[in-house]
């Protein structure tokens, strides 16, 4: 885990938003982490109006009826502009964080990020500037949110692909929307591509070990729904933990997959890798000490 990184970064023109009706407690944790590192114009959790959770000072609750993943995509394209404009009339951008989107290093912030209308982590499987980018930790301008209100721009799922691929040309040509170049996006955030330089943030639970202590990560994993523990993201986090020597935390994921009756090839490989790592630690403890984050 990163050590002390100094005072929070002032971002007076940016509103931090998280839209989550499925995992509001974890979404709130992501927002709280973000606010330890940045000082935005406002921070907003859009969630189910029936959720009774208590929000800390500095985070505003806004109702959102989002009953499916496609509904989330529609809300991100059509539902953000008006409430953000009401809450922070002078805001120029929103920083979108999902429950698994975290600030890593505020010192990596660059003012030129604010010259972009959309910037997110590069997709590892899409080449060039067209691979920008993932919406789970992304910076979007109010100009973009306003353009997305136009009836001619259909709100399709997934929302980041819809904005960055499907509507890219129209947004650029008709509205002058500026998508960040890949080189800048790679300094802003990462997802599945290993960063090679200081980076402002990340998306993806498989990166949690970069910002959480063992105890924090253990607590986080115990709150995750089964679907996440059995999915690819849970698998990839487990691989990272084994590689780092965080075997007790890795075992939480392996045990969850066993409890769920998973017998797929990936799960068997995880069990074998964990068993091998534990055997090596038992026989060669001096070379396999865990990583104290």
PDB file of C-alpha atoms in Angstrom:
ATOM      1  CA  UNK A   1       0.000   0.000   0.000  1.00  0.00           C
ATOM      2  CA  UNK A   2       1.188   3.519  -0.692  1.00  0.00           C
ATOM      3  CA  UNK A   3       2.644   5.438   2.194  1.00  0.00           C
ATOM      4  CA  UNK A   4       1.798   9.014   3.095  1.00  0.00           C
ATOM      5  CA  UNK A   5       1.113  11.091   0.006  1.00  0.00           C
ATOM      6  CA  UNK A   6       0.558  14.456   1.622  1.00  0.00           C
ATOM      7  CA  UNK A   7      -2.385  16.834   1.698  1.00  0.00           C
ATOM      8  CA  UNK A   8      -5.551  16.292  -0.309  1.00  0.00           C
ATOM      9  CA  UNK A   9      -5.513  17.664  -3.848  1.00  0.00           C
ATOM     10  CA  UNK A  10      -7.854  20.657  -4.398  1.00  0.00           C
ATOM     11  CA  UNK A  11     -10.193  20.049  -7.358  1.00  0.00           C
ATOM     12  CA  UNK A  12     -12.630  22.970  -7.070  1.00  0.00           C
ATOM     13  CA  UNK A  13     -14.249  22.444 -10.470  1.00  0.00           C
ATOM     14  CA  UNK A  14     -14.776  18.696 -10.120  1.00  0.00           C
ATOM     15  CA  UNK A  15     -17.691  16.779  -8.575  1.00  0.00           C
ATOM     16  CA  UNK A  16     -16.939  13.209  -7.497  1.00  0.00           C
ATOM     17  CA  UNK A  17     -19.884  10.905  -8.221  1.00  0.00           C
ATOM     18  CA  UNK A  18     -20.669   7.258  -7.641  1.00  0.00           C
ATOM     19  CA  UNK A  19     -23.858   5.612  -8.892  1.00  0.00           C
ATOM     20  CA  UNK A  20     -24.598   2.359  -7.082  1.00  0.00           C
ATOM     21  CA  UNK A  21     -27.817   0.732  -5.889  1.00  0.00           C
ATOM     22  CA  UNK A  22     -26.381  -2.788  -5.532  1.00  0.00           C
ATOM     23  CA  UNK A  23     -23.361  -2.270  -3.253  1.00  0.00           C
ATOM     24  CA  UNK A  24     -23.905   1.131  -1.612  1.00  0.00           C
ATOM     25  CA  UNK A  25     -21.694   0.359   1.401  1.00  0.00           C
ATOM     26  CA  UNK A  26     -18.745  -0.462  -0.831  1.00  0.00           C
ATOM     27  CA  UNK A  27     -19.525   2.517  -3.061  1.00  0.00           C
ATOM     28  CA  UNK A  28     -19.453   4.736   0.017  1.00  0.00           C
ATOM     29  CA  UNK A  29     -16.088   3.276   0.992  1.00  0.00           C
ATOM     30  CA  UNK A  30     -14.693   4.164  -2.446  1.00  0.00           C
ATOM     31  CA  UNK A  31     -15.991   7.721  -2.101  1.00  0.00           C
ATOM     32  CA  UNK A  32     -14.519   8.085   1.385  1.00  0.00           C
ATOM     33  CA  UNK A  33     -11.155   6.859   0.128  1.00  0.00           C
ATOM     34  CA  UNK A  34     -11.316   9.350  -2.725  1.00  0.00           C
ATOM     35  CA  UNK A  35     -12.070  12.222  -0.349  1.00  0.00           C
ATOM     36  CA  UNK A  36      -8.990  11.426   1.710  1.00  0.00           C
ATOM     37  CA  UNK A  37      -6.940  12.308  -1.366  1.00  0.00           C
ATOM     38  CA  UNK A  38      -8.887  15.018  -3.205  1.00  0.00           C
ATOM     39  CA  UNK A  39     -10.992  18.039  -2.227  1.00  0.00           C
ATOM     40  CA  UNK A  40     -13.710  18.338  -4.890  1.00  0.00           C
ATOM     41  CA  UNK A  41     -16.510  20.859  -5.273  1.00  0.00           C
ATOM     42  CA  UNK A  42     -18.896  18.139  -4.062  1.00  0.00           C
ATOM     43  CA  UNK A  43     -19.140  14.374  -3.630  1.00  0.00           C
ATOM     44  CA  UNK A  44     -22.375  12.574  -4.462  1.00  0.00           C
ATOM     45  CA  UNK A  45     -23.629   9.033  -3.951  1.00  0.00           C
ATOM     46  CA  UNK A  46     -26.534   8.233  -6.256  1.00  0.00           C
ATOM     47  CA  UNK A  47     -28.269   5.240  -4.726  1.00  0.00           C
ATOM     48  CA  UNK A  48     -31.581   3.552  -3.960  1.00  0.00           C
ATOM     49  CA  UNK A  49     -33.786   6.032  -2.067  1.00  0.00           C
ATOM     50  CA  UNK A  50     -34.815   3.180   0.242  1.00  0.00           C
ATOM     51  CA  UNK A  51     -31.234   2.548   1.406  1.00  0.00           C
ATOM     52  CA  UNK A  52     -30.988   3.610   5.061  1.00  0.00           C
ATOM     53  CA  UNK A  53     -27.211   4.001   5.288  1.00  0.00           C
ATOM     54  CA  UNK A  54     -25.763   7.049   7.024  1.00  0.00           C
ATOM     55  CA  UNK A  55     -23.471   9.247   4.962  1.00  0.00           C
ATOM     56  CA  UNK A  56     -20.517  11.098   6.477  1.00  0.00           C
ATOM     57  CA  UNK A  57     -20.163  14.851   6.260  1.00  0.00           C
ATOM     58  CA  UNK A  58     -19.045  15.904   2.804  1.00  0.00           C
ATOM     59  CA  UNK A  59     -20.988  13.295   0.817  1.00  0.00           C
ATOM     60  CA  UNK A  60     -24.450  14.096  -0.544  1.00  0.00           C
ATOM     61  CA  UNK A  61     -27.092  11.466  -1.237  1.00  0.00           C
ATOM     62  CA  UNK A  62     -29.170  11.632  -4.409  1.00  0.00           C
ATOM     63  CA  UNK A  63     -31.902   9.144  -5.359  1.00  0.00           C
ATOM     64  CA  UNK A  64     -31.368   6.875  -8.342  1.00  0.00           C
ATOM     65  CA  UNK A  65     -33.654   4.113  -9.567  1.00  0.00           C
ATOM     66  CA  UNK A  66     -31.225   1.732 -11.263  1.00  0.00           C
ATOM     67  CA  UNK A  67     -32.593  -1.797 -11.396  1.00  0.00           C
ATOM     68  CA  UNK A  68     -30.278  -3.385 -13.970  1.00  0.00           C
ATOM     69  CA  UNK A  69     -26.882  -2.982 -15.587  1.00  0.00           C
ATOM     70  CA  UNK A  70     -28.421  -1.491 -18.767  1.00  0.00           C
ATOM     71  CA  UNK A  71     -30.348   0.937 -16.551  1.00  0.00           C
ATOM     72  CA  UNK A  72     -27.033   1.986 -15.010  1.00  0.00           C
ATOM     73  CA  UNK A  73     -25.664   2.724 -18.473  1.00  0.00           C
ATOM     74  CA  UNK A  74     -28.722   4.807 -19.300  1.00  0.00           C
ATOM     75  CA  UNK A  75     -28.410   6.772 -16.062  1.00  0.00           C
ATOM     76  CA  UNK A  76     -24.725   7.486 -16.634  1.00  0.00           C
ATOM     77  CA  UNK A  77     -25.530   8.955 -20.036  1.00  0.00           C
ATOM     78  CA  UNK A  78     -28.818  10.710 -19.327  1.00  0.00           C
ATOM     79  CA  UNK A  79     -29.187  11.075 -15.569  1.00  0.00           C
ATOM     80  CA  UNK A  80     -26.058  12.792 -14.268  1.00  0.00           C
ATOM     81  CA  UNK A  81     -26.124  16.224 -15.864  1.00  0.00           C
ATOM     82  CA  UNK A  82     -29.115  17.883 -14.203  1.00  0.00           C
ATOM     83  CA  UNK A  83     -28.537  16.858 -10.555  1.00  0.00           C
ATOM     84  CA  UNK A  84     -24.824  17.653 -10.762  1.00  0.00           C
ATOM     85  CA  UNK A  85     -25.595  21.048 -12.271  1.00  0.00           C
ATOM     86  CA  UNK A  86     -28.050  21.777  -9.437  1.00  0.00           C
ATOM     87  CA  UNK A  87     -25.602  20.712  -6.716  1.00  0.00           C
ATOM     88  CA  UNK A  88     -22.534  22.452  -8.142  1.00  0.00           C
ATOM     89  CA  UNK A  89     -23.484  25.083 -10.746  1.00  0.00           C
ATOM     90  CA  UNK A  90     -19.860  26.043 -11.359  1.00  0.00           C
ATOM     91  CA  UNK A  91     -18.522  22.534 -11.877  1.00  0.00           C
ATOM     92  CA  UNK A  92     -16.762  21.772 -15.155  1.00  0.00           C
ATOM     93  CA  UNK A  93     -16.195  18.015 -14.708  1.00  0.00           C
ATOM     94  CA  UNK A  94     -17.313  14.931 -12.826  1.00  0.00           C
ATOM     95  CA  UNK A  95     -14.932  12.273 -11.575  1.00  0.00           C
ATOM     96  CA  UNK A  96     -16.840   8.995 -11.845  1.00  0.00           C
ATOM     97  CA  UNK A  97     -15.822   6.278  -9.412  1.00  0.00           C
ATOM     98  CA  UNK A  98     -17.499   2.912  -9.176  1.00  0.00           C
ATOM     99  CA  UNK A  99     -17.324   0.841  -5.984  1.00  0.00           C
ATOM    100  CA  UNK A 100     -14.037  -0.603  -7.292  1.00  0.00           C
ATOM    101  CA  UNK A 101     -12.572   2.678  -8.541  1.00  0.00           C
ATOM    102  CA  UNK A 102      -9.939   4.259  -6.290  1.00  0.00           C
ATOM    103  CA  UNK A 103      -7.518   7.167  -6.268  1.00  0.00           C
ATOM    104  CA  UNK A 104      -3.968   5.797  -6.086  1.00  0.00           C
ATOM    105  CA  UNK A 105      -1.710   8.847  -6.144  1.00  0.00           C
ATOM    106  CA  UNK A 106      -3.096  12.409  -6.258  1.00  0.00           C
ATOM    107  CA  UNK A 107       0.411  13.662  -7.038  1.00  0.00           C
ATOM    108  CA  UNK A 108      -0.054  12.169 -10.524  1.00  0.00           C
ATOM    109  CA  UNK A 109      -2.858  14.633 -11.302  1.00  0.00           C
ATOM    110  CA  UNK A 110      -2.168  16.945 -14.234  1.00  0.00           C
ATOM    111  CA  UNK A 111      -4.100  20.122 -14.975  1.00  0.00           C
ATOM    112  CA  UNK A 112      -4.193  19.195 -18.667  1.00  0.00           C
ATOM    113  CA  UNK A 113      -6.655  16.448 -17.730  1.00  0.00           C
ATOM    114  CA  UNK A 114      -9.264  19.189 -17.423  1.00  0.00           C
ATOM    115  CA  UNK A 115      -8.774  20.066 -21.098  1.00  0.00           C
ATOM    116  CA  UNK A 116     -10.375  16.697 -21.953  1.00  0.00           C
ATOM    117  CA  UNK A 117     -14.082  15.962 -22.057  1.00  0.00           C
ATOM    118  CA  UNK A 118     -13.591  12.234 -21.455  1.00  0.00           C
ATOM    119  CA  UNK A 119     -10.699  10.273 -20.033  1.00  0.00           C
ATOM    120  CA  UNK A 120     -10.619   6.780 -18.574  1.00  0.00           C
ATOM    121  CA  UNK A 121      -8.230   3.873 -18.252  1.00  0.00           C
ATOM    122  CA  UNK A 122      -7.157   2.460 -21.612  1.00  0.00           C
ATOM    123  CA  UNK A 123      -8.708  -0.827 -22.687  1.00  0.00           C
ATOM    124  CA  UNK A 124      -5.880  -3.315 -23.024  1.00  0.00           C
ATOM    125  CA  UNK A 125      -7.473  -5.043 -26.016  1.00  0.00           C
ATOM    126  CA  UNK A 126      -8.144  -1.912 -28.130  1.00  0.00           C
ATOM    127  CA  UNK A 127      -5.184  -0.260 -29.853  1.00  0.00           C
ATOM    128  CA  UNK A 128      -4.445   3.450 -30.098  1.00  0.00           C
ATOM    129  CA  UNK A 129      -6.498   6.399 -28.898  1.00  0.00           C
ATOM    130  CA  UNK A 130      -9.722   4.510 -29.643  1.00  0.00           C
ATOM    131  CA  UNK A 131      -8.896   2.443 -26.558  1.00  0.00           C
ATOM    132  CA  UNK A 132      -9.749   5.353 -24.225  1.00  0.00           C
ATOM    133  CA  UNK A 133     -11.487   4.362 -22.183  1.00  0.00           C
ATOM    134  CA  UNK A 134     -13.009   2.544 -19.254  1.00  0.00           C
ATOM    135  CA  UNK A 135     -15.802   4.296 -17.382  1.00  0.00           C
ATOM    136  CA  UNK A 136     -15.318   2.788 -13.910  1.00  0.00           C
ATOM    137  CA  UNK A 137     -12.809   5.487 -12.964  1.00  0.00           C
ATOM    138  CA  UNK A 138     -13.210   8.310 -15.438  1.00  0.00           C
ATOM    139  CA  UNK A 139     -13.233  12.078 -15.807  1.00  0.00           C
ATOM    140  CA  UNK A 140     -16.101  13.553 -17.837  1.00  0.00           C
ATOM    141  CA  UNK A 141     -16.873  17.168 -18.616  1.00  0.00           C
ATOM    142  CA  UNK A 142     -20.216  18.833 -18.127  1.00  0.00           C
ATOM    143  CA  UNK A 143     -20.011  19.652 -21.860  1.00  0.00           C
ATOM    144  CA  UNK A 144     -20.046  15.930 -22.585  1.00  0.00           C
ATOM    145  CA  UNK A 145     -22.931  15.277 -20.188  1.00  0.00           C
ATOM    146  CA  UNK A 146     -24.891  18.070 -21.870  1.00  0.00           C
ATOM    147  CA  UNK A 147     -24.206  16.666 -25.346  1.00  0.00           C
ATOM    148  CA  UNK A 148     -25.425  13.239 -24.233  1.00  0.00           C
ATOM    149  CA  UNK A 149     -28.857  14.720 -23.486  1.00  0.00           C
ATOM    150  CA  UNK A 150     -29.509  15.056 -27.223  1.00  0.00           C
ATOM    151  CA  UNK A 151     -32.246  12.708 -28.400  1.00  0.00           C
ATOM    152  CA  UNK A 152     -30.231  11.652 -31.436  1.00  0.00           C
ATOM    153  CA  UNK A 153     -27.608   9.970 -29.235  1.00  0.00           C
ATOM    154  CA  UNK A 154     -29.167   6.717 -28.074  1.00  0.00           C
ATOM    155  CA  UNK A 155     -28.095   5.523 -24.627  1.00  0.00           C
ATOM    156  CA  UNK A 156     -26.864   1.979 -25.129  1.00  0.00           C
ATOM    157  CA  UNK A 157     -25.107  -0.508 -22.842  1.00  0.00           C
ATOM    158  CA  UNK A 158     -22.268  -0.566 -21.885  1.00  0.00           C
ATOM    159  CA  UNK A 159     -22.160   3.180 -21.440  1.00  0.00           C
ATOM    160  CA  UNK A 160     -18.414   3.687 -21.788  1.00  0.00           C
ATOM    161  CA  UNK A 161     -18.291   1.825 -25.101  1.00  0.00           C
ATOM    162  CA  UNK A 162     -21.379   3.715 -26.248  1.00  0.00           C
ATOM    163  CA  UNK A 163     -19.731   7.068 -25.522  1.00  0.00           C
ATOM    164  CA  UNK A 164     -16.191   6.259 -26.632  1.00  0.00           C
ATOM    165  CA  UNK A 165     -16.830   4.020 -29.629  1.00  0.00           C
ATOM    166  CA  UNK A 166     -20.423   4.208 -30.877  1.00  0.00           C
ATOM    167  CA  UNK A 167     -20.914   7.978 -30.544  1.00  0.00           C
ATOM    168  CA  UNK A 168     -17.270   9.058 -30.684  1.00  0.00           C
ATOM    169  CA  UNK A 169     -17.289  10.549 -34.179  1.00  0.00           C
ATOM    170  CA  UNK A 170     -20.571  12.422 -33.693  1.00  0.00           C
ATOM    171  CA  UNK A 171     -19.473  13.778 -30.325  1.00  0.00           C
ATOM    172  CA  UNK A 172     -16.203  14.997 -31.809  1.00  0.00           C
ATOM    173  CA  UNK A 173     -17.577  16.467 -35.018  1.00  0.00           C
ATOM    174  CA  UNK A 174     -20.899  17.919 -33.881  1.00  0.00           C
ATOM    175  CA  UNK A 175     -20.095  18.936 -30.306  1.00  0.00           C
ATOM    176  CA  UNK A 176     -16.321  19.352 -30.296  1.00  0.00           C
ATOM    177  CA  UNK A 177     -15.886  16.737 -27.574  1.00  0.00           C
ATOM    178  CA  UNK A 178     -12.237  15.967 -26.823  1.00  0.00           C
ATOM    179  CA  UNK A 179     -11.277  12.417 -25.900  1.00  0.00           C
ATOM    180  CA  UNK A 180      -7.931  12.084 -24.139  1.00  0.00           C
ATOM    181  CA  UNK A 181      -5.033  10.578 -26.085  1.00  0.00           C
ATOM    182  CA  UNK A 182      -3.894   7.193 -24.869  1.00  0.00           C
ATOM    183  CA  UNK A 183      -0.602   8.572 -23.544  1.00  0.00           C
ATOM    184  CA  UNK A 184      -2.461  10.902 -21.179  1.00  0.00           C
ATOM    185  CA  UNK A 185      -5.055   8.290 -20.239  1.00  0.00           C
ATOM    186  CA  UNK A 186      -2.296   5.942 -19.119  1.00  0.00           C
ATOM    187  CA  UNK A 187      -1.111   8.573 -16.644  1.00  0.00           C
ATOM    188  CA  UNK A 188      -4.653   9.145 -15.417  1.00  0.00           C
ATOM    189  CA  UNK A 189      -5.792   5.603 -14.626  1.00  0.00           C
ATOM    190  CA  UNK A 190      -5.230   1.930 -15.273  1.00  0.00           C
ATOM    191  CA  UNK A 191      -7.338  -1.204 -15.198  1.00  0.00           C
ATOM    192  CA  UNK A 192      -5.791  -4.441 -16.463  1.00  0.00           C
ATOM    193  CA  UNK A 193      -2.620  -2.910 -17.868  1.00  0.00           C
ATOM    194  CA  UNK A 194       0.256  -2.744 -15.374  1.00  0.00           C
ATOM    195  CA  UNK A 195       1.187   0.933 -14.857  1.00  0.00           C
ATOM    196  CA  UNK A 196       4.749   1.941 -15.684  1.00  0.00           C
ATOM    197  CA  UNK A 197       4.621   5.373 -14.028  1.00  0.00           C
ATOM    198  CA  UNK A 198       2.744   7.172 -11.216  1.00  0.00           C
ATOM    199  CA  UNK A 199      -0.985   7.071 -11.930  1.00  0.00           C
ATOM    200  CA  UNK A 200      -3.872   9.025 -10.452  1.00  0.00           C
ATOM    201  CA  UNK A 201      -6.315   6.139 -10.038  1.00  0.00           C
ATOM    202  CA  UNK A 202      -7.493   2.682 -11.049  1.00  0.00           C
ATOM    203  CA  UNK A 203     -10.578   0.645 -11.764  1.00  0.00           C
ATOM    204  CA  UNK A 204     -11.024  -3.008 -10.831  1.00  0.00           C
ATOM    205  CA  UNK A 205     -11.160  -5.035  -7.625  1.00  0.00           C
ATOM    206  CA  UNK A 206      -8.120  -6.987  -8.833  1.00  0.00           C
ATOM    207  CA  UNK A 207      -6.106  -3.850  -7.985  1.00  0.00           C
ATOM    208  CA  UNK A 208      -7.365  -3.508  -4.406  1.00  0.00           C
ATOM    209  CA  UNK A 209      -4.121  -4.713  -2.855  1.00  0.00           C
ATOM    210  CA  UNK A 210      -2.438  -1.559  -4.169  1.00  0.00           C
ATOM    211  CA  UNK A 211      -4.385   0.690  -1.771  1.00  0.00           C
ATOM    212  CA  UNK A 212      -5.621  -1.566   1.049  1.00  0.00           C
ATOM    213  CA  UNK A 213      -3.878  -3.200   3.968  1.00  0.00           C
ATOM    214  CA  UNK A 214      -4.359  -6.926   4.481  1.00  0.00           C
ATOM    215  CA  UNK A 215      -6.964  -6.277   7.178  1.00  0.00           C
ATOM    216  CA  UNK A 216      -8.863  -3.791   4.996  1.00  0.00           C
ATOM    217  CA  UNK A 217      -8.853  -6.143   2.036  1.00  0.00           C
ATOM    218  CA  UNK A 218      -9.988  -9.085   4.166  1.00  0.00           C
ATOM    219  CA  UNK A 219     -12.933  -7.012   5.413  1.00  0.00           C
ATOM    220  CA  UNK A 220     -13.759  -5.910   1.865  1.00  0.00           C
ATOM    221  CA  UNK A 221     -13.741  -9.455   0.521  1.00  0.00           C
ATOM    222  CA  UNK A 222     -16.078 -10.659   3.261  1.00  0.00           C
ATOM    223  CA  UNK A 223     -18.680  -8.136   2.070  1.00  0.00           C
ATOM    224  CA  UNK A 224     -18.577  -9.052  -1.612  1.00  0.00           C
ATOM    225  CA  UNK A 225     -21.477 -10.949  -3.171  1.00  0.00           C
ATOM    226  CA  UNK A 226     -20.807 -14.456  -4.429  1.00  0.00           C
ATOM    227  CA  UNK A 227     -21.033 -13.370  -8.069  1.00  0.00           C
ATOM    228  CA  UNK A 228     -17.905 -11.238  -7.661  1.00  0.00           C
ATOM    229  CA  UNK A 229     -15.931 -13.852  -5.754  1.00  0.00           C
ATOM    230  CA  UNK A 230     -16.602 -16.426  -8.451  1.00  0.00           C
ATOM    231  CA  UNK A 231     -15.941 -14.116 -11.399  1.00  0.00           C
ATOM    232  CA  UNK A 232     -12.837 -13.240 -13.399  1.00  0.00           C
ATOM    233  CA  UNK A 233     -12.083 -10.170 -11.274  1.00  0.00           C
ATOM    234  CA  UNK A 234     -12.010 -12.276  -8.114  1.00  0.00           C
ATOM    235  CA  UNK A 235      -9.764 -14.785  -9.869  1.00  0.00           C
ATOM    236  CA  UNK A 236      -7.340 -12.089 -11.007  1.00  0.00           C
ATOM    237  CA  UNK A 237      -7.144 -10.553  -7.533  1.00  0.00           C
ATOM    238  CA  UNK A 238      -6.390 -13.989  -6.105  1.00  0.00           C
ATOM    239  CA  UNK A 239      -3.538 -14.470  -8.591  1.00  0.00           C
ATOM    240  CA  UNK A 240      -2.032 -11.108  -7.581  1.00  0.00           C
ATOM    241  CA  UNK A 241      -2.288 -11.956  -3.900  1.00  0.00           C
ATOM    242  CA  UNK A 242      -0.555 -15.301  -4.376  1.00  0.00           C
ATOM    243  CA  UNK A 243       2.207 -13.634  -6.379  1.00  0.00           C
ATOM    244  CA  UNK A 244       2.672 -11.058  -3.604  1.00  0.00           C
ATOM    245  CA  UNK A 245       2.723 -13.705  -0.896  1.00  0.00           C
ATOM    246  CA  UNK A 246      -0.549 -12.576   0.715  1.00  0.00           C
ATOM    247  CA  UNK A 247      -1.666 -16.174   1.056  1.00  0.00           C
ATOM    248  CA  UNK A 248      -4.160 -15.835   3.901  1.00  0.00           C
ATOM    249  CA  UNK A 249      -6.134 -13.243   1.946  1.00  0.00           C
ATOM    250  CA  UNK A 250      -5.876 -15.295  -1.255  1.00  0.00           C
ATOM    251  CA  UNK A 251      -7.334 -18.231   0.656  1.00  0.00           C
ATOM    252  CA  UNK A 252     -10.507 -16.235   1.346  1.00  0.00           C
ATOM    253  CA  UNK A 253     -11.174 -16.178  -2.397  1.00  0.00           C
ATOM    254  CA  UNK A 254     -10.210 -19.808  -2.972  1.00  0.00           C
ATOM    255  CA  UNK A 255     -12.384 -20.939  -0.057  1.00  0.00           C
ATOM    256  CA  UNK A 256     -15.326 -18.901  -1.363  1.00  0.00           C
ATOM    257  CA  UNK A 257     -15.029 -20.502  -4.795  1.00  0.00           C
ATOM    258  CA  UNK A 258     -14.855 -23.942  -3.193  1.00  0.00           C
ATOM    259  CA  UNK A 259     -17.918 -23.159  -1.055  1.00  0.00           C
ATOM    260  CA  UNK A 260     -19.764 -22.158  -4.224  1.00  0.00           C
ATOM    261  CA  UNK A 261     -18.998 -25.544  -5.749  1.00  0.00           C
ATOM    262  CA  UNK A 262     -16.786 -24.180  -8.523  1.00  0.00           C
ATOM    263  CA  UNK A 263     -14.844 -26.874 -10.369  1.00  0.00           C
ATOM    264  CA  UNK A 264     -13.761 -24.926 -13.437  1.00  0.00           C
ATOM    265  CA  UNK A 265     -10.201 -24.949 -14.707  1.00  0.00           C
ATOM    266  CA  UNK A 266      -9.386 -21.494 -13.332  1.00  0.00           C
ATOM    267  CA  UNK A 267     -10.468 -22.445  -9.823  1.00  0.00           C
ATOM    268  CA  UNK A 268      -8.469 -25.683  -9.865  1.00  0.00           C
ATOM    269  CA  UNK A 269      -5.417 -23.729 -10.993  1.00  0.00           C
ATOM    270  CA  UNK A 270      -5.909 -21.214  -8.186  1.00  0.00           C
ATOM    271  CA  UNK A 271      -6.093 -24.023  -5.659  1.00  0.00           C
ATOM    272  CA  UNK A 272      -2.943 -25.589  -7.072  1.00  0.00           C
ATOM    273  CA  UNK A 273      -1.042 -22.272  -7.100  1.00  0.00           C
ATOM    274  CA  UNK A 274      -2.076 -21.478  -3.558  1.00  0.00           C
ATOM    275  CA  UNK A 275      -1.146 -24.958  -2.359  1.00  0.00           C
ATOM    276  CA  UNK A 276       2.272 -24.724  -4.025  1.00  0.00           C
ATOM    277  CA  UNK A 277       2.882 -21.271  -2.531  1.00  0.00           C
ATOM    278  CA  UNK A 278       1.933 -22.517   0.926  1.00  0.00           C
ATOM    279  CA  UNK A 279       4.228 -25.536   0.571  1.00  0.00           C
ATOM    280  CA  UNK A 280       7.112 -23.300  -0.491  1.00  0.00           C
ATOM    281  CA  UNK A 281       6.479 -20.964   2.407  1.00  0.00           C
ATOM    282  CA  UNK A 282       6.505 -23.857   4.822  1.00  0.00           C
ATOM    283  CA  UNK A 283       9.728 -25.292   3.419  1.00  0.00           C
ATOM    284  CA  UNK A 284      11.522 -22.116   2.386  1.00  0.00           C
ATOM    285  CA  UNK A 285      10.110 -19.397   4.617  1.00  0.00           C
ATOM    286  CA  UNK A 286      13.133 -17.175   4.159  1.00  0.00           C
ATOM    287  CA  UNK A 287      12.402 -16.705   0.443  1.00  0.00           C
ATOM    288  CA  UNK A 288       8.608 -16.467   0.541  1.00  0.00           C
ATOM    289  CA  UNK A 289       7.836 -13.944   3.233  1.00  0.00           C
ATOM    290  CA  UNK A 290       4.565 -12.116   2.667  1.00  0.00           C
ATOM    291  CA  UNK A 291       4.436  -8.543   1.549  1.00  0.00           C
ATOM    292  CA  UNK A 292       3.554  -6.146   4.382  1.00  0.00           C
ATOM    293  CA  UNK A 293       1.398  -3.504   2.741  1.00  0.00           C
TER     294      UNK A 293
END
